[in-house]
Amino acid sequence: MARSDTRTQLLDAAERLFAEHGFRGTSIRAITDLAGANLAAVGYHFGSKADLLAAVARRAVAPITAAQTAGLDRLLAASPDPTVADLVEAFAGPLFDGMPADATRAHRSRLIVAVITDPAPEMRAWTTPAEDTLRARYLAAFQRALPGLPTEELGFRLRGTLAVTAVDRVDASHTPTASCRPGTPPGAGSPTAPSPEANASARRWAITFLTAAMSAPPTGS
């Protein structure tokens, strides 16, 4: 196996296992076994399990972050004070648009859920100043659109936006194919990526729901 192929196989295997079992529940041996690589390959290509996780997370999040950045830039170029609905679409839309169109979609969505919920500190230690800057820019824009909302509650709602969308994408990726309909033998079908029409509908519903959630009055008022 070529060096670049081994690296990609390790990334693919690690993404699947980190998504399914979390950081602490995934061993280097399990990753290399799934990738068909030798045990030393992780150290050679990445350095450590934490460094491999960082590479996996950045690969998954990079296109989403790029789209979120471009969306916010477009909004701010048009107006210094975008609406809540426009901000939600720019922030959450890439979680629909930037996911793989094949069977790896479920693993990618699960990985994002794991990054949000896994208690292992390594799941959040991979971020760079670019992600922190983007989050700060969105928080500032939402604060202008929602001036009465405390900063802490706004941050909570923004994290909730990510969680709700990622969990929905996991569920959508496990919609059974036609061969999984009742009456077919167990194991005859497999999960599939949602159709473009279903994805577009879910995207609209999510943005409507999340806009209402972000726009709700401050808790206790």
PDB file of C-alpha atoms in Angstrom:
ATOM      1  CA  MET A   1       0.000   0.000   0.000  1.00  0.00           C
ATOM      2  CA  ALA A   2       1.402   3.393  -0.980  1.00  0.00           C
ATOM      3  CA  ARG A   3       2.209   5.919   1.720  1.00  0.00           C
ATOM      4  CA  SER A   4      -0.623   8.305   0.731  1.00  0.00           C
ATOM      5  CA  ASP A   5      -3.060   5.386   0.507  1.00  0.00           C
ATOM      6  CA  THR A   6      -2.082   4.186   3.977  1.00  0.00           C
ATOM      7  CA  ARG A   7      -2.607   7.645   5.422  1.00  0.00           C
ATOM      8  CA  THR A   8      -6.062   7.928   3.840  1.00  0.00           C
ATOM      9  CA  GLN A   9      -7.022   4.432   4.987  1.00  0.00           C
ATOM     10  CA  LEU A  10      -6.003   5.337   8.532  1.00  0.00           C
ATOM     11  CA  LEU A  11      -8.033   8.551   8.413  1.00  0.00           C
ATOM     12  CA  ASP A  12     -11.089   6.711   7.077  1.00  0.00           C
ATOM     13  CA  ALA A  13     -10.833   3.932   9.664  1.00  0.00           C
ATOM     14  CA  ALA A  14     -10.226   6.354  12.520  1.00  0.00           C
ATOM     15  CA  GLU A  15     -13.177   8.536  11.502  1.00  0.00           C
ATOM     16  CA  ARG A  16     -15.482   5.549  11.582  1.00  0.00           C
ATOM     17  CA  LEU A  17     -14.209   4.219  14.914  1.00  0.00           C
ATOM     18  CA  PHE A  18     -13.967   7.577  16.698  1.00  0.00           C
ATOM     19  CA  ALA A  19     -17.517   8.315  15.517  1.00  0.00           C
ATOM     20  CA  GLU A  20     -18.839   4.989  16.800  1.00  0.00           C
ATOM     21  CA  HIS A  21     -16.802   4.485  19.988  1.00  0.00           C
ATOM     22  CA  GLY A  22     -15.372   7.870  20.974  1.00  0.00           C
ATOM     23  CA  PHE A  23     -11.745   8.713  21.623  1.00  0.00           C
ATOM     24  CA  ARG A  24     -11.137   6.542  24.678  1.00  0.00           C
ATOM     25  CA  GLY A  25     -13.146   3.628  23.283  1.00  0.00           C
ATOM     26  CA  THR A  26     -10.985   3.419  20.160  1.00  0.00           C
ATOM     27  CA  SER A  27      -7.576   1.764  20.239  1.00  0.00           C
ATOM     28  CA  ILE A  28      -4.728   2.264  17.818  1.00  0.00           C
ATOM     29  CA  ARG A  29      -4.806  -1.477  17.094  1.00  0.00           C
ATOM     30  CA  ALA A  30      -8.488  -1.302  16.132  1.00  0.00           C
ATOM     31  CA  ILE A  31      -7.725   1.568  13.751  1.00  0.00           C
ATOM     32  CA  THR A  32      -4.791  -0.163  12.097  1.00  0.00           C
ATOM     33  CA  ASP A  33      -6.685  -3.456  11.845  1.00  0.00           C
ATOM     34  CA  LEU A  34      -9.608  -1.762  10.096  1.00  0.00           C
ATOM     35  CA  ALA A  35      -7.238   0.172   7.837  1.00  0.00           C
ATOM     36  CA  GLY A  36      -5.217  -2.929   6.994  1.00  0.00           C
ATOM     37  CA  ALA A  37      -2.043  -1.216   8.202  1.00  0.00           C
ATOM     38  CA  ASN A  38       0.681  -2.226  10.636  1.00  0.00           C
ATOM     39  CA  LEU A  39       0.594  -1.050  14.230  1.00  0.00           C
ATOM     40  CA  ALA A  40       3.410   1.455  13.748  1.00  0.00           C
ATOM     41  CA  ALA A  41       1.607   3.245  10.908  1.00  0.00           C
ATOM     42  CA  VAL A  42      -0.252   5.680  13.187  1.00  0.00           C
ATOM     43  CA  GLY A  43       2.996   6.843  14.772  1.00  0.00           C
ATOM     44  CA  TYR A  44       4.703   7.114  11.395  1.00  0.00           C
ATOM     45  CA  HIS A  45       1.966   9.130   9.685  1.00  0.00           C
ATOM     46  CA  PHE A  46       0.507  11.134  12.598  1.00  0.00           C
ATOM     47  CA  GLY A  47       2.571  10.796  15.762  1.00  0.00           C
ATOM     48  CA  SER A  48      -0.080   9.749  18.274  1.00  0.00           C
ATOM     49  CA  LYS A  49      -3.733   8.783  18.574  1.00  0.00           C
ATOM     50  CA  ALA A  50      -4.575  12.362  19.607  1.00  0.00           C
ATOM     51  CA  ASP A  51      -2.753  13.722  16.559  1.00  0.00           C
ATOM     52  CA  LEU A  52      -4.681  11.274  14.361  1.00  0.00           C
ATOM     53  CA  LEU A  53      -7.949  12.462  15.905  1.00  0.00           C
ATOM     54  CA  ALA A  54      -6.956  16.062  15.168  1.00  0.00           C
ATOM     55  CA  ALA A  55      -6.302  15.181  11.517  1.00  0.00           C
ATOM     56  CA  VAL A  56      -9.623  13.328  11.278  1.00  0.00           C
ATOM     57  CA  ALA A  57     -11.581  16.193  12.847  1.00  0.00           C
ATOM     58  CA  ARG A  58      -9.935  18.856  10.701  1.00  0.00           C
ATOM     59  CA  ARG A  59     -10.592  16.859   7.539  1.00  0.00           C
ATOM     60  CA  ALA A  60     -14.270  16.538   8.483  1.00  0.00           C
ATOM     61  CA  VAL A  61     -14.793  20.093   9.659  1.00  0.00           C
ATOM     62  CA  ALA A  62     -12.663  22.033   7.134  1.00  0.00           C
ATOM     63  CA  PRO A  63     -15.260  22.186   4.308  1.00  0.00           C
ATOM     64  CA  ILE A  64     -18.019  23.077   6.777  1.00  0.00           C
ATOM     65  CA  THR A  65     -15.924  25.832   8.363  1.00  0.00           C
ATOM     66  CA  ALA A  66     -14.981  27.196   4.943  1.00  0.00           C
ATOM     67  CA  ALA A  67     -18.638  27.351   3.907  1.00  0.00           C
ATOM     68  CA  GLN A  68     -19.654  28.965   7.218  1.00  0.00           C
ATOM     69  CA  THR A  69     -16.937  31.585   6.756  1.00  0.00           C
ATOM     70  CA  ALA A  70     -17.961  32.311   3.167  1.00  0.00           C
ATOM     71  CA  GLY A  71     -21.618  32.560   4.170  1.00  0.00           C
ATOM     72  CA  LEU A  72     -20.922  35.021   6.968  1.00  0.00           C
ATOM     73  CA  ASP A  73     -18.639  37.075   4.732  1.00  0.00           C
ATOM     74  CA  ARG A  74     -21.416  37.353   2.124  1.00  0.00           C
ATOM     75  CA  LEU A  75     -23.957  38.431   4.724  1.00  0.00           C
ATOM     76  CA  LEU A  76     -21.696  41.066   6.248  1.00  0.00           C
ATOM     77  CA  ALA A  77     -20.770  42.402   2.819  1.00  0.00           C
ATOM     78  CA  ALA A  78     -24.467  42.987   2.157  1.00  0.00           C
ATOM     79  CA  SER A  79     -25.353  44.376   5.608  1.00  0.00           C
ATOM     80  CA  PRO A  80     -23.560  44.950   8.923  1.00  0.00           C
ATOM     81  CA  ASP A  81     -26.591  43.507  10.733  1.00  0.00           C
ATOM     82  CA  PRO A  82     -27.869  40.276   9.110  1.00  0.00           C
ATOM     83  CA  THR A  83     -31.138  38.790  10.321  1.00  0.00           C
ATOM     84  CA  VAL A  84     -31.257  35.828  12.684  1.00  0.00           C
ATOM     85  CA  ALA A  85     -32.696  33.644   9.912  1.00  0.00           C
ATOM     86  CA  ASP A  86     -29.865  34.541   7.547  1.00  0.00           C
ATOM     87  CA  LEU A  87     -27.254  33.900  10.232  1.00  0.00           C
ATOM     88  CA  VAL A  88     -28.783  30.525  11.107  1.00  0.00           C
ATOM     89  CA  GLU A  89     -28.797  29.514   7.444  1.00  0.00           C
ATOM     90  CA  ALA A  90     -25.156  30.558   6.996  1.00  0.00           C
ATOM     91  CA  PHE A  91     -24.147  28.694  10.154  1.00  0.00           C
ATOM     92  CA  ALA A  92     -26.274  25.523   9.928  1.00  0.00           C
ATOM     93  CA  GLY A  93     -26.704  25.203   6.175  1.00  0.00           C
ATOM     94  CA  PRO A  94     -23.174  23.852   5.577  1.00  0.00           C
ATOM     95  CA  LEU A  95     -23.942  20.924   7.875  1.00  0.00           C
ATOM     96  CA  PHE A  96     -26.436  19.861   5.197  1.00  0.00           C
ATOM     97  CA  ASP A  97     -24.520  21.025   2.138  1.00  0.00           C
ATOM     98  CA  GLY A  98     -20.996  20.034   3.174  1.00  0.00           C
ATOM     99  CA  MET A  99     -21.586  16.393   4.103  1.00  0.00           C
ATOM    100  CA  PRO A 100     -20.385  13.566   1.852  1.00  0.00           C
ATOM    101  CA  ALA A 101     -23.011  12.266  -0.546  1.00  0.00           C
ATOM    102  CA  ASP A 102     -22.054   8.617  -0.014  1.00  0.00           C
ATOM    103  CA  ALA A 103     -22.260   6.126   2.845  1.00  0.00           C
ATOM    104  CA  THR A 104     -19.570   7.985   4.828  1.00  0.00           C
ATOM    105  CA  ARG A 105     -22.146  10.698   5.590  1.00  0.00           C
ATOM    106  CA  ALA A 106     -23.343   8.824   8.698  1.00  0.00           C
ATOM    107  CA  HIS A 107     -19.810   8.488  10.072  1.00  0.00           C
ATOM    108  CA  ARG A 108     -19.107  12.165   9.399  1.00  0.00           C
ATOM    109  CA  SER A 109     -22.290  13.241  11.186  1.00  0.00           C
ATOM    110  CA  ARG A 110     -21.591  10.906  14.095  1.00  0.00           C
ATOM    111  CA  LEU A 111     -18.075  12.279  14.370  1.00  0.00           C
ATOM    112  CA  ILE A 112     -19.420  15.832  14.703  1.00  0.00           C
ATOM    113  CA  VAL A 113     -21.825  14.644  17.412  1.00  0.00           C
ATOM    114  CA  ALA A 114     -18.894  12.958  19.172  1.00  0.00           C
ATOM    115  CA  VAL A 115     -16.824  16.145  19.012  1.00  0.00           C
ATOM    116  CA  ILE A 116     -19.687  17.970  20.738  1.00  0.00           C
ATOM    117  CA  THR A 117     -20.562  15.332  23.348  1.00  0.00           C
ATOM    118  CA  ASP A 118     -17.526  13.109  24.037  1.00  0.00           C
ATOM    119  CA  PRO A 119     -16.081  14.024  27.477  1.00  0.00           C
ATOM    120  CA  ALA A 120     -12.502  13.248  26.390  1.00  0.00           C
ATOM    121  CA  PRO A 121     -10.609  16.566  26.236  1.00  0.00           C
ATOM    122  CA  GLU A 122      -8.857  15.399  23.078  1.00  0.00           C
ATOM    123  CA  MET A 123     -12.177  15.734  21.248  1.00  0.00           C
ATOM    124  CA  ARG A 124     -11.941  19.512  21.596  1.00  0.00           C
ATOM    125  CA  ALA A 125      -8.172  20.030  21.717  1.00  0.00           C
ATOM    126  CA  TRP A 126      -7.745  19.870  17.918  1.00  0.00           C
ATOM    127  CA  THR A 127      -9.286  23.262  17.144  1.00  0.00           C
ATOM    128  CA  THR A 128      -7.148  26.031  15.676  1.00  0.00           C
ATOM    129  CA  PRO A 129      -7.410  29.818  16.052  1.00  0.00           C
ATOM    130  CA  ALA A 130      -9.351  29.832  12.769  1.00  0.00           C
ATOM    131  CA  GLU A 131     -12.280  27.892  14.319  1.00  0.00           C
ATOM    132  CA  ASP A 132     -12.182  30.073  17.436  1.00  0.00           C
ATOM    133  CA  THR A 133     -12.190  33.249  15.340  1.00  0.00           C
ATOM    134  CA  LEU A 134     -15.135  32.039  13.242  1.00  0.00           C
ATOM    135  CA  ARG A 135     -17.165  31.183  16.344  1.00  0.00           C
ATOM    136  CA  ALA A 136     -16.426  34.611  17.811  1.00  0.00           C
ATOM    137  CA  ARG A 137     -17.530  36.293  14.574  1.00  0.00           C
ATOM    138  CA  TYR A 138     -20.837  34.408  14.561  1.00  0.00           C
ATOM    139  CA  LEU A 139     -21.420  35.162  18.239  1.00  0.00           C
ATOM    140  CA  ALA A 140     -20.815  38.858  17.578  1.00  0.00           C
ATOM    141  CA  ALA A 141     -23.221  38.866  14.630  1.00  0.00           C
ATOM    142  CA  PHE A 142     -25.908  37.033  16.611  1.00  0.00           C
ATOM    143  CA  GLN A 143     -25.415  39.427  19.523  1.00  0.00           C
ATOM    144  CA  ARG A 144     -26.174  42.357  17.234  1.00  0.00           C
ATOM    145  CA  ALA A 145     -29.281  40.580  15.959  1.00  0.00           C
ATOM    146  CA  LEU A 146     -30.349  39.490  19.473  1.00  0.00           C
ATOM    147  CA  PRO A 147     -29.169  42.285  21.776  1.00  0.00           C
ATOM    148  CA  GLY A 148     -31.290  41.179  24.730  1.00  0.00           C
ATOM    149  CA  LEU A 149     -29.869  37.669  24.902  1.00  0.00           C
ATOM    150  CA  PRO A 150     -27.096  37.050  27.477  1.00  0.00           C
ATOM    151  CA  THR A 151     -23.799  35.943  25.978  1.00  0.00           C
ATOM    152  CA  GLU A 152     -23.786  32.648  27.887  1.00  0.00           C
ATOM    153  CA  GLU A 153     -27.251  31.700  26.694  1.00  0.00           C
ATOM    154  CA  LEU A 154     -26.414  32.731  23.148  1.00  0.00           C
ATOM    155  CA  GLY A 155     -23.361  30.432  23.212  1.00  0.00           C
ATOM    156  CA  PHE A 156     -25.537  27.605  24.527  1.00  0.00           C
ATOM    157  CA  ARG A 157     -28.026  28.078  21.704  1.00  0.00           C
ATOM    158  CA  LEU A 158     -25.283  28.167  19.100  1.00  0.00           C
ATOM    159  CA  ARG A 159     -23.894  24.861  20.395  1.00  0.00           C
ATOM    160  CA  GLY A 160     -27.428  23.490  20.315  1.00  0.00           C
ATOM    161  CA  THR A 161     -27.702  24.470  16.662  1.00  0.00           C
ATOM    162  CA  LEU A 162     -24.712  22.273  15.863  1.00  0.00           C
ATOM    163  CA  ALA A 163     -25.989  19.387  17.980  1.00  0.00           C
ATOM    164  CA  VAL A 164     -29.534  19.383  16.590  1.00  0.00           C
ATOM    165  CA  THR A 165     -28.335  19.528  13.003  1.00  0.00           C
ATOM    166  CA  ALA A 166     -25.660  16.849  13.416  1.00  0.00           C
ATOM    167  CA  VAL A 167     -28.050  14.450  15.170  1.00  0.00           C
ATOM    168  CA  ASP A 168     -30.627  14.959  12.416  1.00  0.00           C
ATOM    169  CA  ARG A 169     -27.990  14.161   9.781  1.00  0.00           C
ATOM    170  CA  VAL A 170     -27.093  10.931  11.599  1.00  0.00           C
ATOM    171  CA  ASP A 171     -30.762   9.910  11.662  1.00  0.00           C
ATOM    172  CA  ALA A 172     -31.299  10.861   8.014  1.00  0.00           C
ATOM    173  CA  SER A 173     -28.288   8.814   6.966  1.00  0.00           C
ATOM    174  CA  HIS A 174     -29.902   5.707   8.441  1.00  0.00           C
ATOM    175  CA  THR A 175     -33.121   5.913   6.450  1.00  0.00           C
ATOM    176  CA  PRO A 176     -33.386   2.388   5.029  1.00  0.00           C
ATOM    177  CA  THR A 177     -33.133   1.715   1.330  1.00  0.00           C
ATOM    178  CA  ALA A 178     -35.962   0.068  -0.602  1.00  0.00           C
ATOM    179  CA  SER A 179     -34.400  -3.309   0.124  1.00  0.00           C
ATOM    180  CA  CYS A 180     -34.809  -2.661   3.858  1.00  0.00           C
ATOM    181  CA  ARG A 181     -38.584  -2.337   3.699  1.00  0.00           C
ATOM    182  CA  PRO A 182     -40.709  -4.683   5.824  1.00  0.00           C
ATOM    183  CA  GLY A 183     -40.795  -8.194   4.439  1.00  0.00           C
ATOM    184  CA  THR A 184     -37.221  -8.262   3.166  1.00  0.00           C
ATOM    185  CA  PRO A 185     -34.696 -10.581   4.840  1.00  0.00           C
ATOM    186  CA  PRO A 186     -32.556  -9.080   7.629  1.00  0.00           C
ATOM    187  CA  GLY A 187     -29.363  -7.567   6.277  1.00  0.00           C
ATOM    188  CA  ALA A 188     -30.714  -7.390   2.726  1.00  0.00           C
ATOM    189  CA  GLY A 189     -30.517  -3.607   2.640  1.00  0.00           C
ATOM    190  CA  SER A 190     -28.290  -0.912   4.010  1.00  0.00           C
ATOM    191  CA  PRO A 191     -28.506   2.696   5.150  1.00  0.00           C
ATOM    192  CA  THR A 192     -28.279   5.276   2.406  1.00  0.00           C
ATOM    193  CA  ALA A 193     -27.695   8.991   2.058  1.00  0.00           C
ATOM    194  CA  PRO A 194     -30.955  10.970   1.897  1.00  0.00           C
ATOM    195  CA  SER A 195     -32.176  12.030  -1.515  1.00  0.00           C
ATOM    196  CA  PRO A 196     -31.521  15.636  -2.613  1.00  0.00           C
ATOM    197  CA  GLU A 197     -35.226  16.376  -2.157  1.00  0.00           C
ATOM    198  CA  ALA A 198     -35.296  14.966   1.376  1.00  0.00           C
ATOM    199  CA  ASN A 199     -32.095  16.813   2.241  1.00  0.00           C
ATOM    200  CA  ALA A 200     -33.527  20.117   0.949  1.00  0.00           C
ATOM    201  CA  SER A 201     -36.721  19.649   2.958  1.00  0.00           C
ATOM    202  CA  ALA A 202     -34.829  18.812   6.147  1.00  0.00           C
ATOM    203  CA  ARG A 203     -32.603  21.825   5.577  1.00  0.00           C
ATOM    204  CA  ARG A 204     -35.619  24.155   5.368  1.00  0.00           C
ATOM    205  CA  TRP A 205     -37.254  22.609   8.437  1.00  0.00           C
ATOM    206  CA  ALA A 206     -34.049  22.858  10.454  1.00  0.00           C
ATOM    207  CA  ILE A 207     -33.495  26.509   9.592  1.00  0.00           C
ATOM    208  CA  THR A 208     -37.114  27.363  10.480  1.00  0.00           C
ATOM    209  CA  PHE A 209     -36.863  25.480  13.787  1.00  0.00           C
ATOM    210  CA  LEU A 210     -33.429  26.791  14.714  1.00  0.00           C
ATOM    211  CA  THR A 211     -34.318  30.376  13.821  1.00  0.00           C
ATOM    212  CA  ALA A 212     -37.263  30.176  16.220  1.00  0.00           C
ATOM    213  CA  ALA A 213     -35.039  28.639  18.906  1.00  0.00           C
ATOM    214  CA  MET A 214     -32.343  31.280  18.523  1.00  0.00           C
ATOM    215  CA  SER A 215     -34.932  34.078  18.499  1.00  0.00           C
ATOM    216  CA  ALA A 216     -36.782  32.986  21.641  1.00  0.00           C
ATOM    217  CA  PRO A 217     -36.820  35.471  24.552  1.00  0.00           C
ATOM    218  CA  PRO A 218     -34.090  35.070  27.159  1.00  0.00           C
ATOM    219  CA  THR A 219     -34.828  32.339  29.697  1.00  0.00           C
ATOM    220  CA  GLY A 220     -36.585  33.704  32.736  1.00  0.00           C
ATOM    221  CA  SER A 221     -37.833  36.879  31.071  1.00  0.00           C
TER     222      SER A 221
END
